[in-house]
C-alpha angles and dihedrals in degrees: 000000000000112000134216137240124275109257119249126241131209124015115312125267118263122249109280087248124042121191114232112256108249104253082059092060076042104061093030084064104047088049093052090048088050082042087065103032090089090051088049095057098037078062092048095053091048097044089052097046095057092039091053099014123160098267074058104112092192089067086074091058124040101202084061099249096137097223121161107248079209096059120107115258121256117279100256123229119247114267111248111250091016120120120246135200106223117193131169108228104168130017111171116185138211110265078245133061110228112284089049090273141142127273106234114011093216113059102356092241122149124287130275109234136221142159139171129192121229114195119175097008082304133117103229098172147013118192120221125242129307108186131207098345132113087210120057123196131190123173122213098214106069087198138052116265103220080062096044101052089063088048095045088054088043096052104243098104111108114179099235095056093051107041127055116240106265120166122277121222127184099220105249127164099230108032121086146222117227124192113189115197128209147165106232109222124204114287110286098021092074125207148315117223116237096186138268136260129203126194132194098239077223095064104048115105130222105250126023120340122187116207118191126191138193114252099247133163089276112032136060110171116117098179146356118194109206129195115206122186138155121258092210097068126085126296087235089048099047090055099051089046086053093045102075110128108278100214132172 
């Protein structure tokens, strides 16, 4: 007689093999995904470090230019109805006079050189010589600096005796500078032209400007270096404006 099995006692044993219930695929995942965040960021700093690095010139600029936050500032326009200082500091000349000439007839030296500066239809200044020379240079502090600074703290300082007489201008939008140019011959034998220059009074810049021309039949002006500064500022701040080096 065929018998049966034994009965079992006590719950039954679970599968061999249970699958994980899903919030603990859940939560596995989410601490895999915070395991690698670290990692994540430590990529990102890198990543940015090597993309606006420091040898990056647009970090200096946000809006990605690329200027130099070192550089000098741009040189600013005049403002129209203020008052300006406007002294020649350099004039260099063409080996030549126009015309393809010598210079001095005589005994073929450099030229002596003059200017003078017309504003309004009016002749505000007229330099004084600069003999034998192709580059002219006038200085528009008439004392050392080093000197001036001490007498200006002291007191004893006055404007006219400091600074030579260049032209002054009020800044307008239609009215013009004219610089005429000439070799001063000894007394008697007049003068040579070296050519003339007109500037709009607009144009001109605070600070030092350089103009260059062409040689031409008529002209003979290289080059013409101009300092520009306001009336209105300090004693002590208008000669250290003026006292930049006047080189060749």
């Amino acid at each position: 007689m065929a018998q049966s099995p034994p009965p079992t006692s006590g719950t039954p044993s679970p599968p061999a093999s249970t699958p994980p219930a899903p919030a603990n695929r859940g939560r596995r995942t989410w601490a895999w995904l915070f395991g690698l965040l670290p990692i994540a960021l430590v990529v990102g700093v890198i990543a940015g470090y090597l993309a606006w690095g420091p040898d990056d010139p647009t970090r200096a600029d946000p809006n990605g230019s690329g200027s130099d936050p070192t550089a000098s500032p741009a040189p600013l326009t005049l403002q129209i109805g203020r008052d300006y200082y406007v002294f020649v500091k350099t004039i260099e000349l063409y080996p030549r006079q126009p015309g393809n000439k010598t210079w001095d007839k005589l005994d073929k030296s450099a030229p002596d050189i003059r200017y003078s500066l017309t504003w309004n239809g009016h002749t505000g200044y007229t330099s004084d010589t600069r003999e034998n020379t192709l580059i002219g240079l006038w200085d528009p502090i008439t004392i050392d600096v080093a000197e001036a600074l001490p007498m200006l703290g002291e007191g004893k300082l006055e404007l006219r005796s400091t600074l030579n007489q260049g032209a002054i201008i009020n800044a307008t939008d239609d009215q013009t500078l004219t610089i005429d140019v000439w070799d001063e011959d000894p007394t008697g034998l007049g003068k040579d032209e070296a050519g003339q220059v007109v500037i709009n009074v607009a144009d001109l810049l605070q600070g030092d400007q350089t103009l260059t021309f062409e040689e031409t039949e008529t002209n003979a002006i290289k080059r013409i270096v101009i300092g520009t500064t306001d009336t209105a500022q300090p004693l002590q701040s208008l000669i250290e404006a003026l006292s930049s080096p006047n080189s060749p």
